[in-house]
Amino acid sequence: MSSARYVWFAVGALIIVILWTLSLIPHPPTIGFRHEDKLYHVVAYGGTMWWWGQCWREFRPRLTLAVVFALMGVSIEFVQGWTGWRTFDTRDMIANGGGVLLGWAVLYTPLGSLYTWAVTEK
């Protein structure tokens, strides 16, 4: 595996760690506009799906990623409900799933080739 591929996977792992951390800390950063948290969910899950989805060009692995990330979004909501300082919200689950779908769609645009460009030996 090339060093660029290792870096890509390390950044992807860091993205997931940051997503979990921001989802579970008591007071995540906010800007202050209405429903901003839903936008954050869509961007976070869309970005995660887009990042990892580039590693595989075939449909089945991408579908597996989409299911895993959607289930992760559901799981995080349950964990938030158990923390005592965050809340369970089904609308966040919907935003997470919407983000996964958006990230998948972006994979079929020119932005879906960033990984190929980054890890290709020059």
Backbone atoms as SQL, in Angstrom:
CREATE TABLE atoms (id INTEGER PRIMARY KEY, chain TEXT, resi INTEGER, resn TEXT, atom TEXT, x REAL, y REAL, z REAL);
INSERT INTO atoms VALUES
  (1, 'A', 1, 'MET', 'N', 0.848, -1.169, 0.000),
  (2, 'A', 1, 'MET', 'CA', 0.000, 0.000, 0.000),
  (3, 'A', 1, 'MET', 'C', 0.895, 1.234, 0.000),
  (4, 'A', 2, 'SER', 'N', 0.550, 2.204, -0.829),
  (5, 'A', 2, 'SER', 'CA', 1.355, 3.421, -0.919),
  (6, 'A', 2, 'SER', 'C', 1.200, 4.271, 0.333),
  (7, 'A', 3, 'SER', 'N', 2.184, 5.136, 0.560),
  (8, 'A', 3, 'SER', 'CA', 2.106, 6.012, 1.738),
  (9, 'A', 3, 'SER', 'C', 0.929, 6.970, 1.629),
  (10, 'A', 4, 'ALA', 'N', 0.588, 7.381, 0.406),
  (11, 'A', 4, 'ALA', 'CA', -0.571, 8.264, 0.223),
  (12, 'A', 4, 'ALA', 'C', -1.851, 7.551, 0.642),
  (13, 'A', 5, 'ARG', 'N', -1.933, 6.273, 0.369),
  (14, 'A', 5, 'ARG', 'CA', -3.119, 5.488, 0.756),
  (15, 'A', 5, 'ARG', 'C', -3.213, 5.396, 2.283),
  (16, 'A', 6, 'TYR', 'N', -2.070, 5.177, 2.947),
  (17, 'A', 6, 'TYR', 'CA', -2.059, 5.159, 4.412),
  (18, 'A', 6, 'TYR', 'C', -2.544, 6.491, 4.982),
  (19, 'A', 7, 'VAL', 'N', -2.070, 7.573, 4.389),
  (20, 'A', 7, 'VAL', 'CA', -2.485, 8.901, 4.858),
  (21, 'A', 7, 'VAL', 'C', -3.980, 9.083, 4.639),
  (22, 'A', 8, 'TRP', 'N', -4.474, 8.663, 3.485),
  (23, 'A', 8, 'TRP', 'CA', -5.910, 8.786, 3.184),
  (24, 'A', 8, 'TRP', 'C', -6.741, 8.049, 4.233),
  (25, 'A', 9, 'PHE', 'N', -6.333, 6.809, 4.542),
  (26, 'A', 9, 'PHE', 'CA', -7.070, 6.022, 5.527),
  (27, 'A', 9, 'PHE', 'C', -6.940, 6.623, 6.930),
  (28, 'A', 10, 'ALA', 'N', -5.783, 7.159, 7.255),
  (29, 'A', 10, 'ALA', 'CA', -5.589, 7.788, 8.573),
  (30, 'A', 10, 'ALA', 'C', -6.479, 9.018, 8.712),
  (31, 'A', 11, 'VAL', 'N', -6.551, 9.826, 7.673),
  (32, 'A', 11, 'VAL', 'CA', -7.431, 11.000, 7.711),
  (33, 'A', 11, 'VAL', 'C', -8.886, 10.546, 7.825),
  (34, 'A', 12, 'GLY', 'N', -9.248, 9.496, 7.110),
  (35, 'A', 12, 'GLY', 'CA', -10.610, 8.972, 7.201),
  (36, 'A', 12, 'GLY', 'C', -10.944, 8.500, 8.603),
  (37, 'A', 13, 'ALA', 'N', -10.000, 7.828, 9.240),
  (38, 'A', 13, 'ALA', 'CA', -10.213, 7.392, 10.625),
  (39, 'A', 13, 'ALA', 'C', -10.357, 8.597, 11.542),
  (40, 'A', 14, 'LEU', 'N', -9.541, 9.619, 11.317),
  (41, 'A', 14, 'LEU', 'CA', -9.625, 10.846, 12.117),
  (42, 'A', 14, 'LEU', 'C', -10.982, 11.530, 11.932),
  (43, 'A', 15, 'ILE', 'N', -11.501, 11.527, 10.719),
  (44, 'A', 15, 'ILE', 'CA', -12.828, 12.098, 10.454),
  (45, 'A', 15, 'ILE', 'C', -13.881, 11.394, 11.320),
  (46, 'A', 16, 'ILE', 'N', -13.811, 10.079, 11.393),
  (47, 'A', 16, 'ILE', 'CA', -14.785, 9.318, 12.184),
  (48, 'A', 16, 'ILE', 'C', -14.619, 9.622, 13.670),
  (49, 'A', 17, 'VAL', 'N', -13.383, 9.714, 14.137),
  (50, 'A', 17, 'VAL', 'CA', -13.141, 10.047, 15.548),
  (51, 'A', 17, 'VAL', 'C', -13.688, 11.437, 15.874),
  (52, 'A', 18, 'ILE', 'N', -13.456, 12.392, 14.994),
  (53, 'A', 18, 'ILE', 'CA', -13.964, 13.753, 15.214),
  (54, 'A', 18, 'ILE', 'C', -15.489, 13.753, 15.209),
  (55, 'A', 19, 'LEU', 'N', -16.090, 13.012, 14.287),
  (56, 'A', 19, 'LEU', 'CA', -17.556, 12.931, 14.223),
  (57, 'A', 19, 'LEU', 'C', -18.117, 12.394, 15.534),
  (58, 'A', 20, 'TRP', 'N', -17.543, 11.296, 16.047),
  (59, 'A', 20, 'TRP', 'CA', -18.011, 10.729, 17.313),
  (60, 'A', 20, 'TRP', 'C', -17.779, 11.709, 18.467),
  (61, 'A', 21, 'THR', 'N', -16.620, 12.334, 18.481),
  (62, 'A', 21, 'THR', 'CA', -16.292, 13.272, 19.565),
  (63, 'A', 21, 'THR', 'C', -17.266, 14.438, 19.590),
  (64, 'A', 22, 'LEU', 'N', -17.479, 15.072, 18.437),
  (65, 'A', 22, 'LEU', 'CA', -18.403, 16.213, 18.384),
  (66, 'A', 22, 'LEU', 'C', -19.839, 15.790, 18.700),
  (67, 'A', 23, 'SER', 'N', -20.157, 14.541, 18.409),
  (68, 'A', 23, 'SER', 'CA', -21.500, 14.042, 18.688),
  (69, 'A', 23, 'SER', 'C', -21.729, 13.768, 20.166),
  (70, 'A', 24, 'LEU', 'N', -20.667, 13.552, 20.914),
  (71, 'A', 24, 'LEU', 'CA', -20.838, 13.134, 22.308),
  (72, 'A', 24, 'LEU', 'C', -20.356, 14.141, 23.352),
  (73, 'A', 25, 'ILE', 'N', -19.646, 15.199, 22.932),
  (74, 'A', 25, 'ILE', 'CA', -19.235, 16.181, 23.934),
  (75, 'A', 25, 'ILE', 'C', -20.469, 16.957, 24.402),
  (76, 'A', 26, 'PRO', 'N', -20.447, 17.474, 25.627),
  (77, 'A', 26, 'PRO', 'CA', -21.633, 18.141, 26.168),
  (78, 'A', 26, 'PRO', 'C', -22.097, 19.367, 25.379),
  (79, 'A', 27, 'HIS', 'N', -21.179, 20.192, 24.913),
  (80, 'A', 27, 'HIS', 'CA', -21.571, 21.432, 24.235),
  (81, 'A', 27, 'HIS', 'C', -20.768, 21.601, 22.955),
  (82, 'A', 28, 'PRO', 'N', -21.231, 21.003, 21.847),
  (83, 'A', 28, 'PRO', 'CA', -20.489, 21.157, 20.595),
  (84, 'A', 28, 'PRO', 'C', -20.536, 22.609, 20.123),
  (85, 'A', 29, 'PRO', 'N', -19.560, 23.023, 19.331),
  (86, 'A', 29, 'PRO', 'CA', -19.540, 24.406, 18.857),
  (87, 'A', 29, 'PRO', 'C', -20.761, 24.711, 17.986),
  (88, 'A', 30, 'THR', 'N', -21.262, 25.920, 18.103),
  (89, 'A', 30, 'THR', 'CA', -22.398, 26.360, 17.284),
  (90, 'A', 30, 'THR', 'C', -22.147, 27.780, 16.784),
  (91, 'A', 31, 'ILE', 'N', -22.862, 28.137, 15.748),
  (92, 'A', 31, 'ILE', 'CA', -22.815, 29.497, 15.217),
  (93, 'A', 31, 'ILE', 'C', -24.031, 30.267, 15.703),
  (94, 'A', 32, 'GLY', 'N', -25.184, 29.601, 15.724),
  (95, 'A', 32, 'GLY', 'CA', -26.361, 30.223, 16.290),
  (96, 'A', 32, 'GLY', 'C', -27.536, 30.424, 15.360),
  (97, 'A', 33, 'PHE', 'N', -27.549, 29.779, 14.178),
  (98, 'A', 33, 'PHE', 'CA', -28.731, 29.932, 13.336),
  (99, 'A', 33, 'PHE', 'C', -29.655, 28.733, 13.504),
  (100, 'A', 34, 'ARG', 'N', -30.904, 28.944, 13.147),
  (101, 'A', 34, 'ARG', 'CA', -31.937, 27.938, 13.362),
  (102, 'A', 34, 'ARG', 'C', -31.628, 26.653, 12.581),
  (103, 'A', 35, 'HIS', 'N', -31.764, 25.537, 13.227),
  (104, 'A', 35, 'HIS', 'CA', -31.565, 24.203, 12.643),
  (105, 'A', 35, 'HIS', 'C', -30.143, 23.970, 12.137),
  (106, 'A', 36, 'GLU', 'N', -29.183, 24.712, 12.660),
  (107, 'A', 36, 'GLU', 'CA', -27.809, 24.521, 12.188),
  (108, 'A', 36, 'GLU', 'C', -27.307, 23.111, 12.451),
  (109, 'A', 37, 'ASP', 'N', -27.788, 22.497, 13.530),
  (110, 'A', 37, 'ASP', 'CA', -27.302, 21.147, 13.834),
  (111, 'A', 37, 'ASP', 'C', -27.657, 20.160, 12.727),
  (112, 'A', 38, 'LYS', 'N', -28.805, 20.342, 12.072),
  (113, 'A', 38, 'LYS', 'CA', -29.186, 19.449, 10.973),
  (114, 'A', 38, 'LYS', 'C', -28.221, 19.614, 9.800),
  (115, 'A', 39, 'LEU', 'N', -27.834, 20.854, 9.526),
  (116, 'A', 39, 'LEU', 'CA', -26.845, 21.104, 8.477),
  (117, 'A', 39, 'LEU', 'C', -25.524, 20.421, 8.833),
  (118, 'A', 40, 'TYR', 'N', -25.119, 20.503, 10.089),
  (119, 'A', 40, 'TYR', 'CA', -23.880, 19.858, 10.532),
  (120, 'A', 40, 'TYR', 'C', -23.955, 18.347, 10.337),
  (121, 'A', 41, 'HIS', 'N', -25.104, 17.763, 10.625),
  (122, 'A', 41, 'HIS', 'CA', -25.270, 16.318, 10.442),
  (123, 'A', 41, 'HIS', 'C', -25.120, 15.945, 8.965),
  (124, 'A', 42, 'VAL', 'N', -25.782, 16.685, 8.100),
  (125, 'A', 42, 'VAL', 'CA', -25.711, 16.402, 6.667),
  (126, 'A', 42, 'VAL', 'C', -24.272, 16.539, 6.168),
  (127, 'A', 43, 'VAL', 'N', -23.601, 17.603, 6.565),
  (128, 'A', 43, 'VAL', 'CA', -22.222, 17.826, 6.118),
  (129, 'A', 43, 'VAL', 'C', -21.286, 16.754, 6.680),
  (130, 'A', 44, 'ALA', 'N', -21.432, 16.435, 7.955),
  (131, 'A', 44, 'ALA', 'CA', -20.541, 15.450, 8.581),
  (132, 'A', 44, 'ALA', 'C', -20.694, 14.073, 7.947),
  (133, 'A', 45, 'TYR', 'N', -21.917, 13.613, 7.793),
  (134, 'A', 45, 'TYR', 'CA', -22.124, 12.288, 7.226),
  (135, 'A', 45, 'TYR', 'C', -21.908, 12.278, 5.723),
  (136, 'A', 46, 'GLY', 'N', -22.234, 13.372, 5.060),
  (137, 'A', 46, 'GLY', 'CA', -21.938, 13.468, 3.626),
  (138, 'A', 46, 'GLY', 'C', -20.444, 13.454, 3.368),
  (139, 'A', 47, 'GLY', 'N', -19.707, 14.220, 4.159),
  (140, 'A', 47, 'GLY', 'CA', -18.257, 14.254, 4.006),
  (141, 'A', 47, 'GLY', 'C', -17.608, 12.919, 4.317),
  (142, 'A', 48, 'THR', 'N', -18.105, 12.250, 5.344),
  (143, 'A', 48, 'THR', 'CA', -17.558, 10.940, 5.714),
  (144, 'A', 48, 'THR', 'C', -17.818, 9.924, 4.610),
  (145, 'A', 49, 'MET', 'N', -19.040, 9.896, 4.098),
  (146, 'A', 49, 'MET', 'CA', -19.363, 8.964, 3.006),
  (147, 'A', 49, 'MET', 'C', -18.541, 9.291, 1.770),
  (148, 'A', 50, 'TRP', 'N', -18.413, 10.555, 1.448),
  (149, 'A', 50, 'TRP', 'CA', -17.638, 10.965, 0.276),
  (150, 'A', 50, 'TRP', 'C', -16.179, 10.547, 0.430),
  (151, 'A', 51, 'TRP', 'N', -15.594, 10.808, 1.610),
  (152, 'A', 51, 'TRP', 'CA', -14.185, 10.495, 1.832),
  (153, 'A', 51, 'TRP', 'C', -13.919, 8.996, 1.659),
  (154, 'A', 52, 'TRP', 'N', -14.681, 8.190, 2.405),
  (155, 'A', 52, 'TRP', 'CA', -14.446, 6.748, 2.379),
  (156, 'A', 52, 'TRP', 'C', -14.931, 6.101, 1.085),
  (157, 'A', 53, 'GLY', 'N', -16.007, 6.628, 0.501),
  (158, 'A', 53, 'GLY', 'CA', -16.552, 6.049, -0.725),
  (159, 'A', 53, 'GLY', 'C', -15.605, 6.126, -1.902),
  (160, 'A', 54, 'GLN', 'N', -14.672, 7.064, -1.863),
  (161, 'A', 54, 'GLN', 'CA', -13.706, 7.186, -2.957),
  (162, 'A', 54, 'GLN', 'C', -12.718, 6.024, -2.997),
  (163, 'A', 55, 'CYS', 'N', -12.565, 5.337, -1.879),
  (164, 'A', 55, 'CYS', 'CA', -11.599, 4.238, -1.807),
  (165, 'A', 55, 'CYS', 'C', -12.040, 3.031, -2.620),
  (166, 'A', 56, 'TRP', 'N', -13.316, 2.921, -2.916),
  (167, 'A', 56, 'TRP', 'CA', -13.851, 1.807, -3.692),
  (168, 'A', 56, 'TRP', 'C', -14.751, 2.364, -4.777),
  (169, 'A', 57, 'ARG', 'N', -14.538, 1.931, -5.996),
  (170, 'A', 57, 'ARG', 'CA', -15.308, 2.439, -7.129),
  (171, 'A', 57, 'ARG', 'C', -16.551, 1.589, -7.404),
  (172, 'A', 58, 'GLU', 'N', -16.586, 0.380, -6.848),
  (173, 'A', 58, 'GLU', 'CA', -17.687, -0.533, -7.137),
  (174, 'A', 58, 'GLU', 'C', -18.904, -0.208, -6.269),
  (175, 'A', 59, 'PHE', 'N', -20.076, -0.622, -6.761),
  (176, 'A', 59, 'PHE', 'CA', -21.338, -0.335, -6.089),
  (177, 'A', 59, 'PHE', 'C', -21.442, -1.006, -4.715),
  (178, 'A', 60, 'ARG', 'N', -21.145, -2.307, -4.653),
  (179, 'A', 60, 'ARG', 'CA', -21.372, -3.067, -3.422),
  (180, 'A', 60, 'ARG', 'C', -20.575, -2.524, -2.227),
  (181, 'A', 61, 'PRO', 'N', -19.272, -2.243, -2.365),
  (182, 'A', 61, 'PRO', 'CA', -18.558, -1.679, -1.211),
  (183, 'A', 61, 'PRO', 'C', -19.103, -0.305, -0.800),
  (184, 'A', 62, 'ARG', 'N', -19.517, 0.472, -1.771),
  (185, 'A', 62, 'ARG', 'CA', -20.099, 1.779, -1.445),
  (186, 'A', 62, 'ARG', 'C', -21.437, 1.613, -0.731),
  (187, 'A', 63, 'LEU', 'N', -22.225, 0.664, -1.161),
  (188, 'A', 63, 'LEU', 'CA', -23.482, 0.387, -0.472),
  (189, 'A', 63, 'LEU', 'C', -23.215, -0.050, 0.962),
  (190, 'A', 64, 'THR', 'N', -22.217, -0.897, 1.147),
  (191, 'A', 64, 'THR', 'CA', -21.851, -1.343, 2.496),
  (192, 'A', 64, 'THR', 'C', -21.455, -0.152, 3.357),
  (193, 'A', 65, 'LEU', 'N', -20.634, 0.742, 2.818),
  (194, 'A', 65, 'LEU', 'CA', -20.248, 1.950, 3.558),
  (195, 'A', 65, 'LEU', 'C', -21.470, 2.780, 3.918),
  (196, 'A', 66, 'ALA', 'N', -22.376, 2.956, 2.959),
  (197, 'A', 66, 'ALA', 'CA', -23.567, 3.761, 3.209),
  (198, 'A', 66, 'ALA', 'C', -24.396, 3.174, 4.346),
  (199, 'A', 67, 'VAL', 'N', -24.561, 1.866, 4.341),
  (200, 'A', 67, 'VAL', 'CA', -25.326, 1.211, 5.411),
  (201, 'A', 67, 'VAL', 'C', -24.604, 1.367, 6.740),
  (202, 'A', 68, 'VAL', 'N', -23.291, 1.155, 6.741),
  (203, 'A', 68, 'VAL', 'CA', -22.515, 1.280, 7.980),
  (204, 'A', 68, 'VAL', 'C', -22.607, 2.703, 8.528),
  (205, 'A', 69, 'PHE', 'N', -22.442, 3.699, 7.677),
  (206, 'A', 69, 'PHE', 'CA', -22.493, 5.082, 8.165),
  (207, 'A', 69, 'PHE', 'C', -23.898, 5.480, 8.597),
  (208, 'A', 70, 'ALA', 'N', -24.921, 4.998, 7.905),
  (209, 'A', 70, 'ALA', 'CA', -26.292, 5.279, 8.336),
  (210, 'A', 70, 'ALA', 'C', -26.560, 4.637, 9.702),
  (211, 'A', 71, 'LEU', 'N', -26.115, 3.394, 9.879),
  (212, 'A', 71, 'LEU', 'CA', -26.277, 2.728, 11.174),
  (213, 'A', 71, 'LEU', 'C', -25.457, 3.416, 12.261),
  (214, 'A', 72, 'MET', 'N', -24.297, 3.936, 11.891),
  (215, 'A', 72, 'MET', 'CA', -23.494, 4.691, 12.852),
  (216, 'A', 72, 'MET', 'C', -24.266, 5.930, 13.311),
  (217, 'A', 73, 'GLY', 'N', -24.932, 6.600, 12.372),
  (218, 'A', 73, 'GLY', 'CA', -25.725, 7.768, 12.719),
  (219, 'A', 73, 'GLY', 'C', -26.877, 7.433, 13.648),
  (220, 'A', 74, 'VAL', 'N', -27.502, 6.299, 13.443),
  (221, 'A', 74, 'VAL', 'CA', -28.576, 5.843, 14.336),
  (222, 'A', 74, 'VAL', 'C', -27.988, 5.511, 15.707),
  (223, 'A', 75, 'SER', 'N', -26.871, 4.797, 15.709),
  (224, 'A', 75, 'SER', 'CA', -26.232, 4.396, 16.967),
  (225, 'A', 75, 'SER', 'C', -25.831, 5.596, 17.807),
  (226, 'A', 76, 'ILE', 'N', -25.247, 6.585, 17.157),
  (227, 'A', 76, 'ILE', 'CA', -24.809, 7.780, 17.894),
  (228, 'A', 76, 'ILE', 'C', -25.994, 8.454, 18.568),
  (229, 'A', 77, 'GLU', 'N', -27.128, 8.477, 17.911),
  (230, 'A', 77, 'GLU', 'CA', -28.304, 9.098, 18.523),
  (231, 'A', 77, 'GLU', 'C', -28.729, 8.367, 19.794),
  (232, 'A', 78, 'PHE', 'N', -28.681, 7.042, 19.758),
  (233, 'A', 78, 'PHE', 'CA', -29.003, 6.285, 20.969),
  (234, 'A', 78, 'PHE', 'C', -27.992, 6.578, 22.075),
  (235, 'A', 79, 'VAL', 'N', -26.711, 6.600, 21.712),
  (236, 'A', 79, 'VAL', 'CA', -25.669, 6.885, 22.710),
  (237, 'A', 79, 'VAL', 'C', -25.865, 8.289, 23.283),
  (238, 'A', 80, 'GLN', 'N', -26.209, 9.252, 22.447),
  (239, 'A', 80, 'GLN', 'CA', -26.474, 10.607, 22.944),
  (240, 'A', 80, 'GLN', 'C', -27.591, 10.606, 23.976),
  (241, 'A', 81, 'GLY', 'N', -28.627, 9.824, 23.708),
  (242, 'A', 81, 'GLY', 'CA', -29.734, 9.745, 24.657),
  (243, 'A', 81, 'GLY', 'C', -29.340, 9.153, 25.998),
  (244, 'A', 82, 'TRP', 'N', -28.312, 8.337, 26.018),
  (245, 'A', 82, 'TRP', 'CA', -27.858, 7.700, 27.252),
  (246, 'A', 82, 'TRP', 'C', -26.879, 8.567, 28.042),
  (247, 'A', 83, 'THR', 'N', -26.338, 9.618, 27.414),
  (248, 'A', 83, 'THR', 'CA', -25.289, 10.400, 28.086),
  (249, 'A', 83, 'THR', 'C', -25.803, 11.237, 29.243),
  (250, 'A', 84, 'GLY', 'N', -27.018, 11.717, 29.154),
  (251, 'A', 84, 'GLY', 'CA', -27.534, 12.616, 30.174),
  (252, 'A', 84, 'GLY', 'C', -27.296, 14.081, 29.848),
  (253, 'A', 85, 'TRP', 'N', -26.391, 14.362, 28.922),
  (254, 'A', 85, 'TRP', 'CA', -26.139, 15.764, 28.535),
  (255, 'A', 85, 'TRP', 'C', -26.447, 16.036, 27.067),
  (256, 'A', 86, 'ARG', 'N', -26.710, 14.993, 26.282),
  (257, 'A', 86, 'ARG', 'CA', -27.146, 15.150, 24.896),
  (258, 'A', 86, 'ARG', 'C', -28.519, 14.500, 24.776),
  (259, 'A', 87, 'THR', 'N', -29.202, 14.735, 23.664),
  (260, 'A', 87, 'THR', 'CA', -30.550, 14.198, 23.498),
  (261, 'A', 87, 'THR', 'C', -30.653, 13.297, 22.279),
  (262, 'A', 88, 'PHE', 'N', -31.573, 12.362, 22.350),
  (263, 'A', 88, 'PHE', 'CA', -31.915, 11.474, 21.249),
  (264, 'A', 88, 'PHE', 'C', -32.842, 12.246, 20.322),
  (265, 'A', 89, 'ASP', 'N', -32.567, 12.228, 19.015),
  (266, 'A', 89, 'ASP', 'CA', -33.390, 12.987, 18.070),
  (267, 'A', 89, 'ASP', 'C', -33.493, 12.217, 16.754),
  (268, 'A', 90, 'THR', 'N', -34.697, 11.749, 16.427),
  (269, 'A', 90, 'THR', 'CA', -34.884, 11.002, 15.183),
  (270, 'A', 90, 'THR', 'C', -34.640, 11.892, 13.963),
  (271, 'A', 91, 'ARG', 'N', -34.868, 13.199, 14.093),
  (272, 'A', 91, 'ARG', 'CA', -34.600, 14.106, 12.963),
  (273, 'A', 91, 'ARG', 'C', -33.111, 14.154, 12.643),
  (274, 'A', 92, 'ASP', 'N', -32.274, 13.983, 13.659),
  (275, 'A', 92, 'ASP', 'CA', -30.834, 13.904, 13.411),
  (276, 'A', 92, 'ASP', 'C', -30.496, 12.637, 12.629),
  (277, 'A', 93, 'MET', 'N', -31.194, 11.537, 12.920),
  (278, 'A', 93, 'MET', 'CA', -30.978, 10.298, 12.172),
  (279, 'A', 93, 'MET', 'C', -31.307, 10.506, 10.699),
  (280, 'A', 94, 'ILE', 'N', -32.395, 11.222, 10.447),
  (281, 'A', 94, 'ILE', 'CA', -32.793, 11.498, 9.062),
  (282, 'A', 94, 'ILE', 'C', -31.750, 12.372, 8.383),
  (283, 'A', 95, 'ALA', 'N', -31.252, 13.388, 9.092),
  (284, 'A', 95, 'ALA', 'CA', -30.214, 14.257, 8.539),
  (285, 'A', 95, 'ALA', 'C', -28.937, 13.460, 8.264),
  (286, 'A', 96, 'ASN', 'N', -28.597, 12.544, 9.157),
  (287, 'A', 96, 'ASN', 'CA', -27.419, 11.700, 8.952),
  (288, 'A', 96, 'ASN', 'C', -27.578, 10.865, 7.682),
  (289, 'A', 97, 'GLY', 'N', -28.738, 10.229, 7.539),
  (290, 'A', 97, 'GLY', 'CA', -28.999, 9.419, 6.346),
  (291, 'A', 97, 'GLY', 'C', -29.003, 10.262, 5.079),
  (292, 'A', 98, 'GLY', 'N', -29.570, 11.457, 5.168),
  (293, 'A', 98, 'GLY', 'CA', -29.541, 12.371, 4.021),
  (294, 'A', 98, 'GLY', 'C', -28.122, 12.754, 3.647),
  (295, 'A', 99, 'GLY', 'N', -27.294, 12.953, 4.656),
  (296, 'A', 99, 'GLY', 'CA', -25.894, 13.261, 4.399),
  (297, 'A', 99, 'GLY', 'C', -25.176, 12.109, 3.709),
  (298, 'A', 100, 'VAL', 'N', -25.459, 10.897, 4.146),
  (299, 'A', 100, 'VAL', 'CA', -24.855, 9.720, 3.505),
  (300, 'A', 100, 'VAL', 'C', -25.251, 9.669, 2.036),
  (301, 'A', 101, 'LEU', 'N', -26.527, 9.892, 1.753),
  (302, 'A', 101, 'LEU', 'CA', -26.985, 9.884, 0.351),
  (303, 'A', 101, 'LEU', 'C', -26.332, 11.003, -0.458),
  (304, 'A', 102, 'LEU', 'N', -26.217, 12.176, 0.139),
  (305, 'A', 102, 'LEU', 'CA', -25.565, 13.295, -0.543),
  (306, 'A', 102, 'LEU', 'C', -24.096, 12.974, -0.823),
  (307, 'A', 103, 'GLY', 'N', -23.406, 12.409, 0.177),
  (308, 'A', 103, 'GLY', 'CA', -22.013, 12.033, -0.023),
  (309, 'A', 103, 'GLY', 'C', -21.850, 11.016, -1.128),
  (310, 'A', 104, 'TRP', 'N', -22.775, 10.059, -1.185),
  (311, 'A', 104, 'TRP', 'CA', -22.741, 9.050, -2.243),
  (312, 'A', 104, 'TRP', 'C', -22.925, 9.718, -3.607),
  (313, 'A', 105, 'ALA', 'N', -23.862, 10.659, -3.701),
  (314, 'A', 105, 'ALA', 'CA', -24.100, 11.344, -4.971),
  (315, 'A', 105, 'ALA', 'C', -22.856, 12.107, -5.431),
  (316, 'A', 106, 'VAL', 'N', -22.160, 12.740, -4.497),
  (317, 'A', 106, 'VAL', 'CA', -20.959, 13.507, -4.842),
  (318, 'A', 106, 'VAL', 'C', -19.866, 12.594, -5.402),
  (319, 'A', 107, 'LEU', 'N', -19.886, 11.323, -5.021),
  (320, 'A', 107, 'LEU', 'CA', -18.904, 10.376, -5.545),
  (321, 'A', 107, 'LEU', 'C', -18.984, 10.247, -7.065),
  (322, 'A', 108, 'TYR', 'N', -20.125, 10.579, -7.639),
  (323, 'A', 108, 'TYR', 'CA', -20.319, 10.454, -9.081),
  (324, 'A', 108, 'TYR', 'C', -20.148, 11.779, -9.805),
  (325, 'A', 109, 'THR', 'N', -19.470, 12.709, -9.155),
  (326, 'A', 109, 'THR', 'CA', -19.087, 13.982, -9.759),
  (327, 'A', 109, 'THR', 'C', -17.562, 13.983, -9.878),
  (328, 'A', 110, 'PRO', 'N', -16.985, 14.986, -10.502),
  (329, 'A', 110, 'PRO', 'CA', -15.514, 15.057, -10.540),
  (330, 'A', 110, 'PRO', 'C', -14.866, 15.041, -9.155),
  (331, 'A', 111, 'LEU', 'N', -15.564, 15.509, -8.130),
  (332, 'A', 111, 'LEU', 'CA', -15.010, 15.468, -6.768),
  (333, 'A', 111, 'LEU', 'C', -14.838, 14.048, -6.257),
  (334, 'A', 112, 'GLY', 'N', -15.492, 13.105, -6.888),
  (335, 'A', 112, 'GLY', 'CA', -15.377, 11.715, -6.496),
  (336, 'A', 112, 'GLY', 'C', -14.081, 11.058, -6.944),
  (337, 'A', 113, 'SER', 'N', -13.222, 11.813, -7.618),
  (338, 'A', 113, 'SER', 'CA', -11.947, 11.272, -8.101),
  (339, 'A', 113, 'SER', 'C', -10.743, 11.812, -7.344),
  (340, 'A', 114, 'LEU', 'N', -10.953, 12.534, -6.271),
  (341, 'A', 114, 'LEU', 'CA', -9.840, 13.109, -5.516),
  (342, 'A', 114, 'LEU', 'C', -8.907, 12.014, -4.999),
  (343, 'A', 115, 'TYR', 'N', -9.462, 10.952, -4.488),
  (344, 'A', 115, 'TYR', 'CA', -8.650, 9.847, -3.966),
  (345, 'A', 115, 'TYR', 'C', -7.755, 9.266, -5.057),
  (346, 'A', 116, 'THR', 'N', -8.333, 8.991, -6.210),
  (347, 'A', 116, 'THR', 'CA', -7.565, 8.423, -7.326),
  (348, 'A', 116, 'THR', 'C', -6.409, 9.348, -7.678),
  (349, 'A', 117, 'TRP', 'N', -6.680, 10.636, -7.736),
  (350, 'A', 117, 'TRP', 'CA', -5.640, 11.595, -8.050),
  (351, 'A', 117, 'TRP', 'C', -4.562, 11.633, -6.954),
  (352, 'A', 118, 'ALA', 'N', -4.990, 11.561, -5.696),
  (353, 'A', 118, 'ALA', 'CA', -4.058, 11.685, -4.571),
  (354, 'A', 118, 'ALA', 'C', -3.154, 10.477, -4.399),
  (355, 'A', 119, 'VAL', 'N', -3.666, 9.285, -4.648),
  (356, 'A', 119, 'VAL', 'CA', -2.875, 8.089, -4.368),
  (357, 'A', 119, 'VAL', 'C', -2.192, 7.510, -5.594),
  (358, 'A', 120, 'THR', 'N', -2.482, 8.025, -6.765),
  (359, 'A', 120, 'THR', 'CA', -1.843, 7.526, -7.965),
  (360, 'A', 120, 'THR', 'C', -0.368, 7.912, -7.963),
  (361, 'A', 121, 'GLU', 'N', 0.470, 6.918, -8.165),
  (362, 'A', 121, 'GLU', 'CA', 1.909, 7.179, -8.231),
  (363, 'A', 121, 'GLU', 'C', 2.190, 8.076, -9.424),
  (364, 'A', 122, 'LYS', 'N', 2.886, 9.141, -9.166),
  (365, 'A', 122, 'LYS', 'CA', 3.182, 10.122, -10.232),
  (366, 'A', 122, 'LYS', 'C', 4.488, 9.761, -10.920);
